[in-house]
Short mmCIF file of C-alpha atoms in Angstrom, two decimals:
data_model
loop_
_atom_site.label_atom_id
_atom_site.label_comp_id
_atom_site.label_asym_id
_atom_site.label_seq_id
_atom_site.Cartn_x
_atom_site.Cartn_y
_atom_site.Cartn_z
CA UNK G 186 269.57 167.34 -31.93
CA UNK G 187 266.28 166.87 -30.65
CA UNK G 188 264.53 163.26 -30.65
CA UNK G 189 260.78 162.61 -30.53
CA UNK G 190 259.27 159.47 -29.16
CA UNK G 191 256.25 158.22 -31.04
CA UNK G 192 253.08 158.51 -29.30
CA UNK G 193 252.05 155.33 -27.43
CA UNK G 194 255.42 153.62 -28.29
CA UNK G 195 257.77 152.22 -25.25
CA UNK G 196 255.64 154.08 -22.68
CA UNK G 197 255.29 152.46 -19.24
CA UNK G 198 251.87 151.25 -18.53
CA UNK G 199 250.12 152.86 -15.91
CA UNK G 200 249.19 151.68 -12.49
CA UNK G 201 245.71 150.70 -13.59
CA UNK G 202 246.95 148.80 -16.77
CA UNK G 203 249.50 146.73 -14.50
CA UNK G 204 246.68 145.89 -12.08
CA UNK G 205 244.28 144.74 -14.89
CA UNK G 206 247.32 142.78 -16.34
CA UNK G 207 247.97 141.10 -12.86
CA UNK G 208 244.25 140.11 -12.73
CA UNK G 209 244.15 138.91 -16.11
CA UNK G 210 247.38 136.60 -15.52
CA UNK G 211 245.81 135.24 -12.45
CA UNK G 212 243.03 134.35 -14.17
CA UNK G 213 244.85 132.52 -16.85
CA UNK G 214 246.49 130.52 -14.36
CA UNK G 215 243.32 129.56 -12.75
CA UNK G 216 241.65 128.52 -15.94
CA UNK G 217 244.92 126.19 -16.82
CA UNK G 218 244.49 124.62 -13.69
CA UNK G 219 247.61 125.67 -11.98
CA UNK G 220 246.03 127.26 -9.14
CA UNK G 221 242.28 125.92 -9.72
CA UNK G 222 239.69 126.63 -6.99
CA UNK G 223 242.50 128.32 -4.88
CA UNK G 224 243.38 131.07 -7.16
CA UNK G 225 240.74 133.49 -5.72
CA UNK G 226 241.90 133.39 -2.01
CA UNK G 227 245.49 134.10 -3.47
CA UNK G 228 244.33 137.02 -5.57
CA UNK G 229 242.37 138.69 -2.18
CA UNK G 230 245.79 137.99 -0.43
CA UNK G 231 247.29 140.63 -2.66
CA UNK G 232 245.50 143.12 -0.88
CA UNK G 233 244.77 141.30 2.50
CA UNK G 234 247.97 139.59 3.18
CA UNK G 235 250.86 140.28 1.08
CA UNK G 236 252.90 137.79 3.19
CA UNK G 237 250.56 134.79 2.19
CA UNK G 238 250.65 135.71 -1.60
CA UNK G 239 252.06 138.24 -3.52
CA UNK G 240 252.00 139.36 -7.24
CA UNK G 241 255.94 140.40 -8.48
CA UNK G 242 255.77 142.96 -11.36
CA UNK G 243 259.10 142.15 -13.14
CA UNK G 244 258.03 144.17 -16.03
CA UNK G 245 258.23 141.47 -18.43
CA UNK G 246 256.10 138.56 -16.79
CA UNK G 247 253.71 138.14 -13.93
CA UNK G 248 254.68 135.49 -11.17
CA UNK G 249 252.54 134.24 -8.62
CA UNK G 250 254.06 133.38 -5.44
CA UNK G 251 252.17 130.65 -3.50
CA UNK G 252 252.53 130.80 0.42
CA UNK G 253 253.70 127.46 2.10
CA UNK G 254 250.20 126.61 3.44
CA UNK G 255 248.30 127.02 0.10
CA UNK G 256 250.96 124.79 -1.65
CA UNK G 257 250.56 122.08 1.19
CA UNK G 258 246.92 122.36 0.40
CA UNK G 259 247.30 121.67 -3.15
CA UNK G 260 249.62 118.96 -2.77
CA UNK G 261 247.31 117.13 -0.28
CA UNK G 262 244.26 117.47 -2.60
CA UNK G 263 246.65 116.20 -5.55
CA UNK G 264 247.69 113.04 -3.21
CA UNK G 265 244.21 112.47 -2.22
CA UNK G 266 243.04 112.29 -5.86
CA UNK G 267 245.79 109.93 -6.84
CA UNK G 268 245.11 107.75 -3.60
CA UNK G 269 241.51 107.74 -4.64
CA UNK G 270 242.70 106.94 -8.31
CA UNK G 271 244.88 104.00 -7.05
CA UNK G 272 241.92 102.63 -5.11
CA UNK G 273 239.75 102.68 -7.85
CA UNK G 274 242.03 100.86 -10.27
CA UNK G 275 242.88 98.31 -7.31
CA UNK G 276 239.37 97.56 -6.99
CA UNK G 277 238.48 97.28 -10.82
CA UNK G 278 241.54 94.64 -10.83
CA UNK G 279 240.03 92.94 -7.94
CA UNK G 280 236.96 92.58 -9.26
CA UNK G 281 238.21 91.52 -12.80
CA UNK G 282 240.13 88.74 -11.11
CA UNK G 283 237.21 87.53 -9.10
CA UNK G 284 235.19 87.31 -12.06
CA UNK G 285 237.76 85.29 -14.01
CA UNK G 286 238.13 83.27 -11.08
CA UNK G 287 234.28 82.51 -11.09
CA UNK G 288 234.05 81.86 -14.75
CA UNK G 289 236.89 79.36 -14.51
CA UNK G 290 235.26 77.77 -11.66
CA UNK G 291 231.88 77.76 -13.55
CA UNK G 292 233.56 76.08 -16.60
CA UNK G 293 235.29 73.45 -14.31
CA UNK G 294 232.07 72.46 -12.87
CA UNK G 295 230.35 72.14 -16.16
CA UNK G 296 233.32 70.14 -17.56
CA UNK G 297 232.93 67.79 -14.44
CA UNK G 298 229.20 67.60 -14.95
CA UNK G 299 229.68 66.83 -18.34
CA UNK G 300 232.47 63.95 -17.75
CA UNK G 301 230.15 62.53 -14.88
CA UNK G 302 226.90 62.14 -17.43
CA UNK G 303 229.12 61.02 -19.94
CA UNK G 304 230.36 58.17 -17.64
CA UNK G 305 226.92 57.50 -16.40
CA UNK G 306 225.65 56.99 -19.69
CA UNK G 307 228.34 54.82 -20.76
CA UNK G 308 227.99 52.66 -17.67
CA UNK G 309 226.13 49.20 -17.58
CA UNK G 310 224.06 48.11 -14.74
CA UNK G 311 222.71 44.09 -14.21
CA UNK G 312 218.81 44.28 -15.56
CA UNK G 313 217.91 42.88 -11.84
CA UNK G 314 219.39 44.45 -8.90
CA UNK G 315 220.37 42.09 -5.91
CA UNK G 316 219.75 38.91 -8.10
CA UNK G 317 221.60 36.06 -9.41
CA UNK G 318 221.75 33.83 -12.72
CA UNK G 319 219.29 30.62 -12.13
CA UNK G 320 219.88 29.31 -15.19
CA UNK G 321 223.27 29.59 -17.58
CA UNK G 322 223.67 30.43 -20.85
CA UNK G 323 223.63 27.49 -23.40
CA UNK G 324 221.97 24.94 -20.72
CA UNK G 325 220.69 21.98 -22.51
CA UNK G 326 217.06 20.45 -22.26
CA UNK G 327 213.78 19.91 -23.98
CA UNK G 328 212.48 23.30 -22.48
CA UNK G 329 214.14 25.16 -25.20
CA UNK G 330 213.29 24.79 -28.88
CA UNK G 331 216.78 25.25 -29.87
CA UNK G 332 217.90 22.59 -27.42
CA UNK G 333 219.93 24.99 -25.33
CA UNK G 334 219.24 28.16 -23.55
CA UNK G 335 219.91 31.07 -25.54
CA UNK G 336 220.49 33.41 -22.75
CA UNK G 337 220.54 33.43 -19.00
CA UNK G 338 217.71 33.80 -16.43
CA UNK G 339 217.91 35.84 -13.45
CA UNK G 340 216.00 35.05 -9.99
CA UNK G 341 212.85 37.49 -9.67
CA UNK G 342 209.64 37.05 -8.27
CA UNK G 343 206.70 38.41 -10.34
CA UNK G 344 206.28 42.36 -10.43
CA UNK G 345 210.42 43.10 -9.91
CA UNK G 346 211.57 46.14 -11.55
CA UNK G 347 213.53 45.41 -14.78
CA UNK G 348 216.19 47.98 -16.06
CA UNK G 349 217.82 48.75 -19.12
CA UNK G 350 221.39 47.64 -18.90
CA UNK G 351 222.62 50.55 -20.61
CA UNK G 352 222.23 53.53 -23.04
CA UNK G 353 219.96 52.56 -26.31
CA UNK G 354 216.79 52.74 -28.23
CA UNK G 355 213.90 50.52 -27.90
CA UNK G 356 213.27 48.37 -31.22
CA UNK G 357 210.75 45.85 -30.04
CA UNK G 358 208.05 45.78 -27.16
CA UNK G 359 205.43 43.54 -27.14
CA UNK G 360 204.46 39.77 -27.26
CA UNK G 361 207.33 37.74 -28.51
CA UNK G 362 205.76 34.41 -28.68
CA UNK G 363 207.75 31.89 -26.40
CA UNK G 364 209.44 34.86 -24.76
CA UNK G 365 205.95 36.17 -23.80
CA UNK G 366 205.81 39.91 -23.13
CA UNK G 367 209.26 41.24 -24.19
CA UNK G 368 211.55 44.25 -25.02
CA UNK G 369 214.54 44.70 -27.32
CA UNK G 370 216.94 47.35 -27.25
CA UNK G 371 219.68 48.35 -29.72
CA UNK G 372 222.34 49.26 -27.48
CA UNK G 373 224.57 52.62 -28.45
CA UNK G 374 227.62 50.14 -29.13
CA UNK G 375 225.26 48.45 -31.86
CA UNK G 376 224.78 45.13 -29.82
CA UNK G 377 221.26 44.18 -28.90
CA UNK G 378 219.66 42.86 -25.50
CA UNK G 379 216.60 41.15 -24.83
CA UNK G 380 214.31 41.09 -21.75
CA UNK G 381 211.59 38.19 -21.70
CA UNK G 382 208.63 36.98 -19.96
CA UNK G 383 207.64 40.19 -18.46
CA UNK G 384 204.53 40.88 -16.52
CA UNK G 385 204.15 44.26 -17.53
CA UNK G 386 206.19 46.68 -20.56
CA UNK G 387 206.99 50.05 -19.30
CA UNK G 388 208.62 51.72 -22.75
CA UNK G 389 207.51 51.80 -26.30
CA UNK G 390 209.13 51.23 -29.89
CA UNK G 391 211.73 54.38 -30.55
CA UNK G 392 211.95 55.17 -27.14
CA UNK G 393 215.55 56.31 -25.83
CA UNK G 394 216.57 54.37 -22.57
CA UNK G 395 219.38 55.04 -20.07
CA UNK G 396 221.57 52.68 -17.85
CA UNK G 397 219.21 51.66 -14.67
CA UNK G 398 215.90 52.92 -16.36
CA UNK G 399 212.79 50.77 -15.37
CA UNK G 400 211.54 49.56 -18.75
CA UNK G 401 209.16 46.88 -17.28
CA UNK G 402 208.31 44.26 -14.45
CA UNK G 403 209.30 40.69 -14.45
CA UNK G 404 206.91 37.78 -14.71
CA UNK G 405 205.93 34.47 -16.13
CA UNK G 406 204.46 35.09 -19.58
CA UNK G 407 205.33 33.16 -22.51
CA UNK G 408 206.87 29.59 -22.23
CA UNK G 409 208.15 29.57 -18.35
CA UNK G 410 208.12 27.15 -15.51
CA UNK G 411 207.76 30.10 -13.12
CA UNK G 412 208.42 33.95 -12.92
CA UNK G 413 211.89 35.28 -13.60
CA UNK G 414 213.65 37.27 -16.17
CA UNK G 415 215.31 36.15 -19.46
CA UNK G 416 218.07 38.12 -20.55
CA UNK G 417 219.86 37.97 -23.91
CA UNK G 418 222.71 39.65 -25.63
CA UNK G 419 222.77 39.83 -29.13
CA UNK G 420 224.53 40.99 -32.31
CA UNK G 421 221.45 41.40 -34.05
CA UNK G 422 217.83 42.26 -33.15
CA UNK G 423 216.48 38.74 -34.32
CA UNK G 424 216.71 35.49 -32.63
CA UNK G 425 219.63 33.06 -33.00
CA UNK G 426 222.11 35.96 -32.82
CA UNK G 427 222.66 35.47 -29.24
CA UNK G 428 226.23 35.98 -27.55
CA UNK G 429 227.25 34.67 -24.18
CA UNK G 430 225.18 37.33 -21.88
CA UNK G 431 227.60 36.84 -18.90
CA UNK G 432 230.54 37.69 -20.89
CA UNK G 433 228.82 40.70 -22.11
CA UNK G 434 227.85 42.09 -19.07
CA UNK G 435 231.33 41.56 -17.42
CA UNK G 436 233.00 43.23 -20.55
CA UNK G 437 230.93 46.07 -19.42
CA UNK G 438 231.86 46.26 -15.79
CA UNK G 439 228.98 44.16 -14.42
CA UNK G 440 229.67 41.34 -12.08
CA UNK G 441 227.19 38.69 -12.54
#
């Protein structure tokens, strides 16, 4: 019995068809990144140097056999790319750590500055620098209308700088009768301090003052026997609420 074969079925591809399939297979591998930019030399080697790279026709698949030198080049390129990527990652990590350290250092400096400022504002100082108490608290005598001294006197020539002893707000600045030119400050802890017999006043009511800030100059205005600074510590802004100024200053760390 004679058998017939359907036209176009099971016919072995022509040489031209096989060659076209080879080229298409190589192009597909190049597009997929298997050979990449090195695929063209491999294709050229099919005709020029079969020992370097050849195409095997198994009848089922197209396989590219790459020579050792080409494989080495691809491997070296991959290694270089990996090395560059590792360096970039390491550099980025080092930058991130450096920025984090710098941020922490800035934060630490800011905290230290805030703490230093807090301590400075909570510090008390003597109203007259490098001076001493010439008349003590509650000293008796006819010089005082109450019969005794309601504050302490600091030795000072006229024109000596007078400082606010601590952080507070000025509640009185002007003439104070027997006290002459005087200043009264409400301190941040709720107590009051008074500075009397001034020759000059350098602050105004409502003004905030800091420890050691110049508020005026000593003098002998009002009821005095000579230039000095009269200093009082009080529980209120008014006369008669005085407390021991030496104990007050010492309680705030000032030796007098």
